[in-house]
Tab-separated table of C-alpha atoms in Angstrom:
chain	number	residue	atom	x	y	z
A	98	MET	CA	237.574	33.284	6.347
A	99	SER	CA	238.664	30.415	8.454
A	100	SER	CA	235.459	29.484	10.199
A	101	LEU	CA	231.841	30.380	10.770
A	102	ARG	CA	232.523	30.035	14.514
A	103	ASP	CA	234.863	33.040	14.434
A	104	PRO	CA	232.841	35.905	16.039
A	105	VAL	CA	234.426	38.449	13.656
A	106	VAL	CA	233.237	36.408	10.688
A	107	GLN	CA	229.759	36.129	12.204
A	108	ARG	CA	229.522	39.891	12.674
A	109	LEU	CA	230.704	40.627	9.128
A	110	LEU	CA	228.298	38.153	7.549
A	111	GLY	CA	225.513	39.398	9.829
A	112	GLY	CA	226.205	42.943	8.676
A	113	LEU	CA	226.152	41.889	5.039
A	114	LEU	CA	222.848	40.066	5.546
A	115	ALA	CA	221.374	43.114	7.306
A	116	ALA	CA	222.463	45.370	4.430
A	117	LEU	CA	220.864	43.051	1.884
A	118	VAL	CA	217.603	42.839	3.819
A	119	LEU	CA	217.544	46.607	4.266
A	120	GLY	CA	218.175	47.153	0.562
A	121	THR	CA	215.450	44.685	-0.383
A	122	ILE	CA	212.890	46.388	1.900
A	123	ALA	CA	213.876	49.840	0.627
A	124	GLY	CA	213.483	48.582	-2.940
A	125	ARG	CA	209.979	47.216	-2.228
A	126	LEU	CA	208.906	50.490	-0.620
A	127	LEU	CA	210.271	52.542	-3.513
A	128	ALA	CA	208.436	50.294	-5.976
A	129	LEU	CA	205.161	51.151	-4.220
A	130	ARG	CA	205.916	54.864	-4.343
A	131	ALA	CA	207.172	55.201	-7.915
A	132	ARG	CA	204.688	57.219	-9.948
A	133	THR	CA	206.305	58.233	-13.223
A	134	GLU	CA	207.309	55.919	-16.054
A	135	ALA	CA	211.003	56.833	-15.679
A	136	GLY	CA	210.821	56.405	-11.907
A	137	ARG	CA	209.343	52.960	-12.251
A	138	ALA	CA	212.068	51.927	-14.697
A	139	THR	CA	214.781	53.150	-12.308
A	140	VAL	CA	213.260	51.299	-9.357
A	141	ALA	CA	212.775	48.131	-11.412
A	142	ASN	CA	216.448	48.226	-12.423
A	143	MET	CA	217.412	48.896	-8.797
A	144	ASN	CA	215.434	45.887	-7.573
A	145	GLU	CA	217.021	43.735	-10.254
A	146	ARG	CA	220.422	44.895	-9.001
A	147	ILE	CA	219.500	44.097	-5.394
A	148	LYS	CA	218.390	40.610	-6.386
A	149	ALA	CA	221.718	40.114	-8.150
A	150	TRP	CA	223.496	41.357	-5.002
A	151	TRP	CA	221.968	38.467	-3.026
A	152	VAL	CA	223.409	36.004	-5.512
A	153	MET	CA	226.797	37.716	-5.714
A	154	SER	CA	227.041	37.941	-1.914
A	155	ALA	CA	226.188	34.261	-1.559
A	156	VAL	CA	228.786	33.243	-4.138
A	157	PHE	CA	231.443	35.459	-2.575
A	158	GLY	CA	230.603	34.333	0.962
A	159	ILE	CA	230.757	30.653	0.101
A	160	ALA	CA	234.036	31.123	-1.791
A	161	LEU	CA	235.625	32.850	1.212
A	162	LEU	CA	234.351	30.250	3.676
A	163	THR	CA	235.900	27.451	1.640
A	164	GLY	CA	239.262	29.088	2.197
A	165	ARG	CA	242.036	29.777	-0.256
A	166	VAL	CA	240.932	27.299	-2.903
A	167	GLY	CA	237.434	28.758	-3.128
A	168	SER	CA	238.675	32.342	-3.315
A	169	VAL	CA	241.302	31.590	-5.947
A	170	VAL	CA	238.857	29.620	-8.088
A	171	LEU	CA	236.211	32.340	-7.834
A	172	PHE	CA	238.576	35.122	-8.867
A	173	ALA	CA	240.090	32.988	-11.612
A	174	LEU	CA	236.597	32.540	-13.028
A	175	LEU	CA	235.870	36.249	-12.695
A	176	SER	CA	239.097	37.028	-14.543
A	177	PHE	CA	238.224	34.584	-17.290
A	178	LEU	CA	234.728	36.052	-17.721
A	179	ALA	CA	236.035	39.638	-17.559
A	180	LEU	CA	238.730	38.938	-20.141
A	181	ARG	CA	236.105	37.337	-22.322
A	182	GLU	CA	233.948	40.440	-22.179
A	183	PHE	CA	236.957	42.666	-22.828
A	184	ILE	CA	238.181	40.665	-25.843
A	185	THR	CA	234.646	40.467	-27.242
A	186	LEU	CA	234.395	44.251	-27.137
A	187	ILE	CA	237.682	45.001	-28.884
A	188	GLU	CA	238.187	44.064	-32.486
A	189	SER	CA	240.131	40.847	-32.649
A	190	GLY	CA	240.710	39.105	-35.947
A	191	ARG	CA	241.846	35.793	-37.282
A	192	ALA	CA	245.523	36.637	-36.820
A	193	ASP	CA	244.985	37.228	-33.108
A	194	HIS	CA	243.551	33.761	-32.483
A	195	ARG	CA	246.691	32.027	-31.201
A	196	ALA	CA	247.659	34.961	-28.986
A	197	LEU	CA	244.166	34.936	-27.484
A	198	LEU	CA	244.448	31.200	-26.804
A	199	VAL	CA	247.639	31.991	-24.863
A	200	ALA	CA	245.871	34.754	-22.935
A	201	PHE	CA	242.808	32.678	-22.016
A	202	PHE	CA	244.185	29.208	-21.518
A	203	LEU	CA	247.792	29.795	-20.459
A	204	ALA	CA	248.180	33.220	-18.829
A	205	THR	CA	244.919	33.283	-16.863
A	206	PRO	CA	245.142	29.861	-15.184
A	207	ALA	CA	248.895	30.219	-14.624
A	208	GLN	CA	248.507	33.536	-12.826
A	209	TYR	CA	246.058	31.964	-10.374
A	210	VAL	CA	248.202	28.878	-9.891
A	211	LEU	CA	250.913	31.305	-8.807
A	212	VAL	CA	248.487	32.817	-6.280
A	213	ALA	CA	247.449	29.390	-5.012
A	214	THR	CA	251.049	28.211	-4.648
A	215	GLU	CA	252.105	31.503	-3.016
A	216	TRP	CA	254.892	32.098	-5.505
A	217	TYR	CA	254.938	35.850	-4.988
A	218	GLY	CA	258.098	36.571	-6.996
A	219	LEU	CA	256.722	35.145	-10.224
A	220	PHE	CA	253.146	36.238	-9.507
A	221	ALA	CA	254.306	39.869	-9.527
A	222	ILE	CA	256.136	39.725	-12.873
A	223	PHE	CA	254.581	36.876	-14.847
A	224	ILE	CA	252.140	38.953	-16.905
A	225	PRO	CA	253.946	42.342	-16.881
A	226	VAL	CA	257.227	40.773	-18.058
A	227	TYR	CA	256.765	37.358	-19.611
A	228	LEU	CA	253.375	37.758	-21.265
A	229	PHE	CA	254.452	41.231	-22.331
A	230	LEU	CA	257.174	39.509	-24.340
A	231	LEU	CA	255.216	36.401	-25.342
A	232	ILE	CA	252.082	38.027	-26.799
A	233	PRO	CA	253.927	40.112	-29.454
A	234	THR	CA	256.139	37.109	-30.181
A	235	VAL	CA	253.133	34.922	-30.944
A	236	LEU	CA	251.606	37.657	-33.097
A	237	ALA	CA	254.876	38.168	-34.978
A	238	VAL	CA	255.290	34.450	-35.642
A	239	ILE	CA	251.760	34.346	-37.070
A	240	GLY	CA	253.025	37.048	-39.405
A	241	ASP	CA	250.191	39.546	-39.823
A	242	THR	CA	251.771	42.956	-39.230
A	243	HIS	CA	248.636	44.986	-39.816
A	244	ASP	CA	247.973	47.213	-36.781
A	245	PHE	CA	250.614	45.196	-34.965
A	246	LEU	CA	251.268	47.482	-32.039
A	247	ARG	CA	247.592	48.225	-31.414
A	248	ARG	CA	246.698	44.521	-31.407
A	249	THR	CA	249.586	43.644	-29.099
A	250	ALA	CA	248.826	46.493	-26.721
A	251	THR	CA	245.127	45.702	-26.535
A	252	ILE	CA	245.615	42.056	-25.625
A	253	GLN	CA	248.308	42.942	-23.070
A	254	TRP	CA	246.082	45.640	-21.574
A	255	GLY	CA	243.181	43.222	-21.275
A	256	LEU	CA	245.433	40.743	-19.481
A	257	MET	CA	246.773	43.412	-17.133
A	258	ILE	CA	243.323	44.667	-16.142
A	259	CYS	CA	241.204	41.519	-16.208
A	260	VAL	CA	243.764	39.014	-14.920
A	261	TYR	CA	246.824	40.639	-13.367
A	262	ALA	CA	245.070	43.461	-11.502
A	263	ILE	CA	242.135	41.338	-10.317
A	264	SER	CA	244.425	38.539	-9.128
A	265	HIS	CA	245.736	40.933	-6.464
A	266	ALA	CA	242.446	40.555	-4.590
A	267	PRO	CA	242.854	36.817	-3.757
A	268	ALA	CA	246.606	37.436	-3.447
A	269	LEU	CA	245.774	39.171	-0.163
A	270	LEU	CA	245.521	35.635	1.222
A	271	LEU	CA	249.238	35.115	0.722
A	272	LEU	CA	250.188	38.086	2.872
A	273	ASP	CA	251.350	37.211	6.340
A	274	ILE	CA	250.363	40.114	8.550
A	275	PRO	CA	251.894	39.984	12.028
A	276	GLY	CA	249.294	39.779	14.805
A	277	TYR	CA	246.371	39.174	12.394
A	278	GLY	CA	246.199	35.481	13.185
A	279	GLY	CA	246.137	34.193	9.612
A	280	ARG	CA	242.763	35.756	8.918
A	281	GLU	CA	243.853	37.458	5.681
A	282	ALA	CA	240.653	36.259	4.005
A	283	LEU	CA	238.832	38.869	6.090
A	284	LEU	CA	240.965	41.484	4.388
A	285	LEU	CA	239.734	40.284	1.006
A	286	PHE	CA	236.167	40.555	2.272
A	287	TYR	CA	236.934	44.048	3.584
A	288	LEU	CA	238.432	45.278	0.289
A	289	VAL	CA	235.576	43.944	-1.835
A	290	ALA	CA	232.944	45.217	0.624
A	291	VAL	CA	234.324	48.770	0.801
A	292	VAL	CA	234.858	49.065	-2.963
A	293	GLN	CA	231.435	47.653	-3.839
A	294	LEU	CA	229.708	49.706	-1.125
A	295	SER	CA	231.342	52.791	-2.557
A	296	ASP	CA	229.945	51.901	-6.003
A	297	VAL	CA	226.476	51.287	-4.599
A	298	LEU	CA	226.482	54.440	-2.485
A	299	GLN	CA	227.767	56.570	-5.359
A	300	TYR	CA	224.874	55.234	-7.400
A	301	VAL	CA	222.372	55.926	-4.600
A	302	PHE	CA	223.654	59.441	-3.840
A	303	GLY	CA	223.849	60.173	-7.561
A	304	LYS	CA	220.216	59.122	-8.060
A	305	LEU	CA	219.058	61.140	-5.031
A	306	PHE	CA	221.078	64.334	-5.310
A	307	GLY	CA	223.042	64.135	-8.563
A	308	ARG	CA	223.160	67.482	-10.385
A	309	HIS	CA	226.688	68.255	-11.504
A	310	LYS	CA	228.333	65.800	-13.853
A	311	ILE	CA	231.990	64.973	-13.216
A	312	ALA	CA	232.930	63.648	-16.628
A	313	PRO	CA	229.991	64.043	-19.018
A	314	LYS	CA	232.094	62.945	-21.988
A	315	VAL	CA	233.180	59.703	-20.355
A	316	SER	CA	230.439	58.593	-17.990
A	317	PRO	CA	227.259	60.697	-17.941
A	318	ASN	CA	225.988	58.936	-14.807
A	319	LYS	CA	228.833	60.039	-12.554
A	320	THR	CA	228.044	63.206	-10.589
A	321	TRP	CA	229.950	65.209	-7.965
A	322	GLU	CA	227.142	64.668	-5.465
A	323	GLY	CA	227.230	60.892	-5.991
A	324	PHE	CA	231.019	60.818	-5.873
A	325	VAL	CA	231.384	62.830	-2.647
A	326	GLY	CA	228.446	61.152	-0.865
A	327	GLY	CA	229.460	57.651	-1.931
A	328	VAL	CA	233.142	57.992	-1.144
A	329	LEU	CA	232.504	59.623	2.254
A	330	CYS	CA	229.872	57.105	3.332
A	331	ALA	CA	231.899	54.108	2.162
A	332	THR	CA	234.933	55.505	3.968
A	333	LEU	CA	232.888	55.900	7.139
A	334	ILE	CA	231.649	52.320	6.934
A	335	GLY	CA	235.164	51.131	6.128
A	336	THR	CA	236.432	52.966	9.211
A	337	ALA	CA	233.693	51.499	11.375
A	338	LEU	CA	234.766	48.018	10.254
A	339	TYR	CA	238.365	48.491	11.463
A	340	TRP	CA	237.920	45.692	14.041
A	341	ALA	CA	237.838	43.162	11.220
A	342	THR	CA	241.169	44.372	9.809
A	343	PRO	CA	244.754	44.661	11.007
A	344	PHE	CA	244.335	48.469	10.817
A	345	ALA	CA	243.794	51.002	13.618
A	346	PRO	CA	240.651	53.173	13.109
A	347	LEU	CA	242.550	56.035	11.466
A	348	GLU	CA	244.483	53.628	9.280
A	349	ALA	CA	241.230	51.947	8.245
A	350	ALA	CA	239.861	55.374	7.309
A	351	ALA	CA	242.915	56.124	5.166
A	352	MET	CA	242.787	52.700	3.482
A	353	SER	CA	239.052	53.017	2.774
A	354	LEU	CA	239.458	56.494	1.333
A	355	LEU	CA	242.345	55.274	-0.803
A	356	VAL	CA	240.507	52.280	-2.303
A	357	THR	CA	237.281	54.213	-2.928
A	358	LEU	CA	239.175	56.995	-4.730
A	359	VAL	CA	241.285	54.597	-6.767
A	360	GLY	CA	238.180	52.487	-7.426
A	361	PHE	CA	236.393	55.544	-8.750
A	362	LEU	CA	239.267	56.164	-11.181
A	363	GLY	CA	239.034	52.533	-12.270
A	364	GLY	CA	235.354	52.960	-13.037
A	365	LEU	CA	236.164	56.090	-15.011
A	366	VAL	CA	238.868	54.427	-17.107
A	367	MET	CA	236.723	51.368	-17.831
A	368	ALA	CA	233.863	53.681	-18.804
A	369	ALA	CA	236.143	55.501	-21.255
A	370	ILE	CA	236.786	52.208	-23.061
A	371	LYS	CA	233.058	51.456	-23.261
A	372	ARG	CA	232.401	54.954	-24.573
A	373	ASP	CA	235.074	54.578	-27.239
A	374	HIS	CA	233.410	51.368	-28.457
A	375	GLY	CA	229.899	52.783	-28.281
A	376	VAL	CA	228.477	50.387	-25.688
A	377	LYS	CA	226.850	50.942	-22.312
A	378	ASP	CA	227.843	47.641	-20.694
A	379	TYR	CA	230.593	45.064	-21.170
A	380	GLY	CA	228.123	42.206	-21.021
A	381	ALA	CA	224.758	40.995	-19.800
A	382	LEU	CA	225.687	38.209	-17.408
A	383	ILE	CA	224.552	39.909	-14.187
A	384	SER	CA	220.946	40.973	-14.341
A	385	GLY	CA	220.594	44.753	-13.847
A	386	HIS	CA	224.330	45.342	-13.594
A	387	GLY	CA	225.572	44.470	-17.076
A	388	GLY	CA	228.612	42.244	-17.349
A	389	VAL	CA	231.184	40.966	-14.875
A	390	LEU	CA	233.587	43.697	-15.926
A	391	ASP	CA	230.948	46.348	-15.213
A	392	ARG	CA	230.678	45.039	-11.680
A	393	ILE	CA	234.388	44.726	-10.934
A	394	ASP	CA	235.698	47.752	-12.824
A	395	SER	CA	236.521	49.649	-9.606
A	396	LEU	CA	238.100	46.556	-8.102
A	397	THR	CA	240.552	46.238	-10.995
A	398	PHE	CA	242.217	49.454	-9.859
A	399	ALA	CA	241.616	49.165	-6.126
A	400	ALA	CA	242.939	45.594	-5.653
A	401	PRO	CA	246.586	46.086	-6.687
A	402	VAL	CA	246.886	49.388	-4.802
A	403	PHE	CA	245.297	47.963	-1.646
A	404	PHE	CA	247.475	44.863	-1.904
A	405	HIS	CA	250.753	46.753	-2.190
A	406	VAL	CA	249.975	49.390	0.413
A	407	THR	CA	248.998	46.646	2.872
A	408	ARG	CA	252.045	44.589	1.994
A	409	PHE	CA	254.360	47.565	2.443
A	410	PHE	CA	253.004	49.038	5.648
A	411	PHE	CA	251.571	46.075	7.578
B	48	MET	CA	220.890	13.295	-23.047
B	49	ILE	CA	224.166	13.711	-24.924
B	50	ALA	CA	222.433	16.227	-27.169
B	51	THR	CA	221.366	18.307	-24.162
B	52	LEU	CA	224.867	18.107	-22.733
B	53	ILE	CA	226.489	19.200	-25.983
B	54	ALA	CA	223.970	21.986	-26.462
B	55	GLY	CA	224.807	23.240	-22.966
B	56	CYS	CA	228.534	23.069	-23.633
B	57	ALA	CA	228.148	24.885	-26.940
B	58	ARG	CA	226.249	27.687	-25.236
B	59	LEU	CA	228.927	27.870	-22.548
B	60	VAL	CA	231.845	28.029	-25.001
B	61	THR	CA	230.302	30.526	-27.364
B	62	GLY	CA	228.541	32.351	-24.493
B	63	ALA	CA	225.935	32.779	-27.202
B	64	THR	CA	223.170	35.135	-26.301
B	65	ALA	CA	220.190	34.446	-28.540
B	66	ARG	CA	217.886	37.255	-29.605
B	67	TRP	CA	214.534	36.242	-30.989
B	68	LEU	CA	212.569	38.584	-33.221
B	69	VAL	CA	210.274	35.659	-34.014
B	70	GLU	CA	208.430	33.201	-31.766
B	71	PRO	CA	211.057	30.609	-30.681
B	72	ARG	CA	208.557	27.898	-29.766
B	73	SER	CA	206.537	27.898	-32.951
B	74	GLU	CA	205.176	24.547	-34.110
B	75	ARG	CA	205.671	25.574	-37.742
B	76	GLN	CA	208.177	23.839	-39.892
B	77	ARG	CA	211.099	26.159	-40.555
B	78	VAL	CA	214.149	26.658	-42.703
B	79	TYR	CA	216.683	28.633	-40.681
B	80	PHE	CA	219.186	30.228	-43.049
B	81	ALA	CA	222.310	31.944	-41.724
B	82	ASN	CA	225.606	33.524	-42.649
B	83	HIS	CA	228.505	31.104	-42.448
B	84	ALA	CA	231.896	31.811	-40.874
B	85	SER	CA	232.946	28.764	-38.866
B	86	HIS	CA	232.480	25.071	-38.199
B	87	ALA	CA	230.835	26.055	-34.910
B	88	ASP	CA	228.006	27.823	-36.752
B	89	PHE	CA	225.319	25.179	-36.962
B	90	VAL	CA	226.022	23.878	-33.478
B	91	THR	CA	225.504	27.397	-32.165
B	92	ILE	CA	222.147	27.823	-33.883
B	93	TRP	CA	221.077	24.297	-33.009
B	94	ALA	CA	222.025	24.853	-29.326
B	95	ALA	CA	220.079	28.118	-29.204
B	96	LEU	CA	216.798	26.439	-30.226
B	97	PRO	CA	214.325	25.367	-27.524
B	98	PRO	CA	214.704	21.579	-26.943
B	99	PRO	CA	211.458	20.458	-28.687
B	100	GLN	CA	212.307	22.515	-31.769
B	101	ARG	CA	215.915	21.350	-31.601
B	102	ALA	CA	214.793	17.729	-31.653
B	103	ARG	CA	213.225	18.098	-35.084
B	104	THR	CA	215.665	20.513	-36.683
B	105	ARG	CA	218.389	19.072	-38.892
B	106	PRO	CA	221.521	21.054	-39.738
B	107	VAL	CA	222.651	20.690	-43.321
B	108	ALA	CA	226.398	20.029	-43.392
B	109	ALA	CA	229.143	18.947	-45.759
B	110	ALA	CA	229.687	15.202	-45.789
B	111	ASP	CA	233.386	15.560	-46.645
B	112	TYR	CA	234.062	17.381	-43.366
B	113	TRP	CA	231.746	15.506	-41.022
B	114	THR	CA	232.447	11.941	-42.138
B	115	THR	CA	236.198	12.040	-41.533
B	116	GLY	CA	236.834	10.463	-38.154
B	117	ARG	CA	234.516	8.441	-35.964
B	118	ILE	CA	233.729	11.088	-33.371
B	119	LYS	CA	232.743	13.677	-35.939
B	120	ARG	CA	230.631	11.135	-37.761
B	121	TYR	CA	228.954	10.011	-34.539
B	122	LEU	CA	228.180	13.611	-33.565
B	123	ALA	CA	226.886	14.513	-36.991
B	124	VAL	CA	224.721	11.447	-37.511
B	125	ARG	CA	223.531	10.571	-33.999
B	126	VAL	CA	223.594	13.797	-32.012
B	127	PHE	CA	222.912	16.593	-34.484
B	128	ARG	CA	221.036	14.346	-36.928
B	129	ALA	CA	222.799	16.376	-39.587
B	130	LEU	CA	221.704	16.088	-43.189
B	131	LEU	CA	225.052	15.284	-44.778
B	132	ILE	CA	225.453	16.647	-48.247
B	133	ASP	CA	227.917	15.293	-50.765
B	134	ARG	CA	229.137	18.355	-52.636
B	135	SER	CA	231.248	16.497	-55.221
B	136	GLY	CA	230.327	15.840	-58.826
B	137	SER	CA	228.670	17.994	-61.425
B	138	ASP	CA	225.149	17.427	-60.149
B	139	GLY	CA	226.101	17.932	-56.465
B	140	ALA	CA	223.888	20.981	-56.081
B	141	ARG	CA	220.858	19.255	-57.603
B	142	ARG	CA	221.224	16.158	-55.421
B	143	ALA	CA	221.722	18.334	-52.342
B	144	THR	CA	218.477	20.173	-53.031
B	145	GLU	CA	216.666	16.873	-53.477
B	146	GLN	CA	217.982	15.640	-50.123
B	147	MET	CA	216.853	18.809	-48.370
B	148	VAL	CA	213.411	18.736	-49.961
B	149	GLY	CA	213.150	15.106	-48.849
B	150	ALA	CA	213.888	16.063	-45.256
B	151	LEU	CA	211.311	18.834	-45.353
B	152	ARG	CA	208.722	16.341	-46.715
B	153	ASP	CA	209.497	14.164	-43.676
B	154	GLY	CA	208.422	17.064	-41.494
B	155	ASP	CA	211.825	18.189	-40.226
B	156	SER	CA	213.070	21.746	-40.018
B	157	LEU	CA	216.469	22.624	-41.496
B	158	ILE	CA	219.442	24.834	-40.751
B	159	ILE	CA	221.184	25.896	-43.947
B	160	PHE	CA	224.017	28.202	-44.961
B	161	PRO	CA	223.098	29.528	-48.404
B	162	GLU	CA	226.519	31.119	-48.979
B	163	GLY	CA	227.704	27.554	-49.550
B	164	THR	CA	231.085	28.179	-47.942
B	165	ARG	CA	232.567	29.891	-44.910
B	166	GLY	CA	233.272	33.587	-45.272
B	167	ASP	CA	235.483	35.934	-43.286
B	168	GLY	CA	232.660	36.932	-40.946
B	169	ARG	CA	232.287	40.451	-42.311
B	170	GLU	CA	230.892	40.173	-45.828
B	171	ILE	CA	227.976	37.885	-46.604
B	172	ALA	CA	228.559	36.198	-49.973
B	173	PRO	CA	225.743	35.954	-52.583
B	174	PHE	CA	223.311	33.140	-51.766
B	175	LYS	CA	223.239	29.914	-53.764
B	176	SER	CA	219.913	28.924	-55.256
B	177	GLY	CA	219.124	26.024	-52.893
B	178	LEU	CA	217.107	28.261	-50.582
B	179	TYR	CA	214.882	29.278	-53.487
B	180	HIS	CA	214.214	25.677	-54.464
B	181	LEU	CA	213.325	24.827	-50.860
B	182	ALA	CA	210.912	27.754	-50.705
B	183	ILE	CA	209.171	26.514	-53.856
B	184	ALA	CA	209.153	22.837	-52.840
B	185	ALA	CA	207.904	23.448	-49.304
B	186	PRO	CA	205.739	26.552	-49.426
B	187	ASP	CA	204.403	25.941	-45.897
B	188	ALA	CA	207.809	26.132	-44.237
B	189	GLU	CA	208.758	29.474	-42.735
B	190	LEU	CA	212.044	30.941	-43.973
B	191	VAL	CA	213.751	32.344	-40.868
B	192	PRO	CA	216.843	34.543	-41.356
B	193	VAL	CA	219.548	34.023	-38.729
B	194	LEU	CA	222.538	36.273	-38.150
B	195	LEU	CA	225.618	34.853	-36.447
B	196	GLU	CA	228.029	37.383	-35.007
B	197	ASN	CA	231.554	36.804	-33.682
B	198	LEU	CA	231.563	33.112	-34.618
B	199	ASN	CA	234.415	33.833	-37.002
B	200	ARG	CA	236.311	35.091	-33.956
B	201	VAL	CA	235.402	32.101	-31.785
B	202	LEU	CA	236.689	29.601	-34.333
B	203	PRO	CA	238.199	31.105	-37.484
B	204	LYS	CA	238.879	29.027	-40.576
B	205	GLY	CA	241.787	26.673	-40.060
B	206	GLU	CA	241.788	26.753	-36.246
B	207	THR	CA	240.775	23.864	-33.991
B	208	ILE	CA	240.603	25.345	-30.466
B	209	PRO	CA	237.865	27.934	-29.933
B	210	VAL	CA	238.579	31.231	-28.194
B	211	PRO	CA	235.759	32.071	-25.748
B	212	VAL	CA	234.693	35.298	-27.427
B	213	ILE	CA	230.991	35.920	-26.743
B	214	ALA	CA	228.947	35.091	-29.816
B	215	ARG	CA	225.515	36.348	-30.701
B	216	VAL	CA	222.680	34.670	-32.614
B	217	THR	CA	219.750	36.695	-33.881
B	218	PHE	CA	216.632	35.022	-35.240
B	219	GLY	CA	214.742	37.414	-37.509
B	220	ALA	CA	211.160	37.654	-38.747
B	221	PRO	CA	210.285	34.992	-41.367
B	222	LEU	CA	210.472	35.799	-45.024
B	223	ALA	CA	207.684	34.738	-47.388
B	224	PRO	CA	208.269	34.425	-51.142
B	225	ALA	CA	205.938	36.730	-53.068
B	226	PRO	CA	203.791	34.957	-55.708
B	227	GLY	CA	205.863	34.541	-58.838
B	228	GLU	CA	208.915	36.175	-57.269
B	229	ALA	CA	212.030	35.610	-59.361
B	230	ARG	CA	214.804	33.476	-57.989
B	231	ASP	CA	217.437	36.195	-57.746
B	232	ALA	CA	214.981	38.625	-56.185
B	233	LEU	CA	214.139	36.201	-53.387
B	234	LEU	CA	217.774	35.266	-52.814
B	235	GLY	CA	218.768	38.940	-52.697
B	236	ARG	CA	215.969	39.683	-50.258
B	237	ALA	CA	216.973	36.730	-48.056
B	238	ARG	CA	220.576	37.871	-47.950
B	239	ALA	CA	219.505	41.423	-47.088
B	240	ALA	CA	217.291	40.035	-44.318
B	241	VAL	CA	220.270	38.311	-42.690
B	242	ALA	CA	222.491	41.378	-43.070
B	243	GLY	CA	219.705	43.623	-41.767
B	244	LEU	CA	219.671	41.845	-38.412
B	245	ARG	CA	223.086	43.329	-37.655
B	246	GLU	CA	221.548	46.677	-36.822
B	247	ALA	CA	218.246	45.459	-35.365
B	248	ASP	CA	218.246	45.968	-31.602
């Protein structure tokens, strides 16, 4: 986001600030009204989440305002922390050590260097091709063949989700959209805002009206009411924000609907992994939310799809 | 200053989240005893302690590992104030116990690994008798069981670069020797106390 003097930037940041203030006031009011033990716990968790949203918004805002470097560094850190949570959850053993060093200290930084240097050709294939070949090679050289394919696949999957997929968000900055005046950072803001709003609104609608569970075996908190309300509202807001994007209103509606739906599927898939490992959250870094991966699970799916659709059509 | 810096770095690398089932800021003298899976173990426990407690807690470590090389020696002696134990010779165990009792008499707390050697991170090996002798020699010191999880994954045996897997340290409720409790009974109970923290949430 090139500059604070840009009126579009001012309106977006103003909107974000207004949303945060509104949420904070709503949280305070709800805290006064909560009567039951369970209600109080829900509101307390909600207020913790809102507080964390202030911090996350500040970090994200500052990163965007510092331009490409800030955005790339922020997402590189998020990838690193997400991968860390992912690897901690799966069972890695002594024989995986060297392959994990490659994943953390070679693949992750390299992928973001490719974003920063705008090397699109290698950015797109580095992890899906070269790490795909390198990780099993390292494991084979170490020589422990026990569960070989499962161990290889798990590390590769973690890299794809936590590093490759997420890196498509800051990669929006290397698109060159005709007539958008080099303000691609606004597109990154737009993607993250719509996806996260959809998450928040699904949570809110679910808490208010949730009756019918969508996938009780995978994620007991996801309901049809939350899903429909959240996706529709986020799509509406995404449409209303078309002036900040290179999209026409109808196009903005289609893009918002697309990323909220894909984001929902991302949340579902990441929940299935948690379920399988018997945990509720990937981590505890963000108060009230769980780990980094819990917060960006929808984004892992939405970012690559949004990136490629934008790149293809605009 | 350097100690604070290193403690911060250690917490960052291991991402260690500490769970306390016992008062962290107690003024009591303590013997923290933990399962042992990596060279990063005592640093992790030491870094998880509140600064005043950290300042008077000495990790017990093997002299043969920590005196090779100047940096390691500097860290061990100056920063961690480690109690370096010479494990060689037939009376190594006896001398080690004497050293530890001496440190307790000086008023310091200790971090010890009663398995005596690093395990694979899953099984906890039977405890050596040192812990029992410390309990007898310093009856006022609290015996605090500590469970380290994932440290074997952060830095397995034979590796030098840590992988940033998130580690977990759990400090359990202190164990008191019953009057006249036999050595093996106490050691068995201590080992069970460490293992029992795995499930405690």
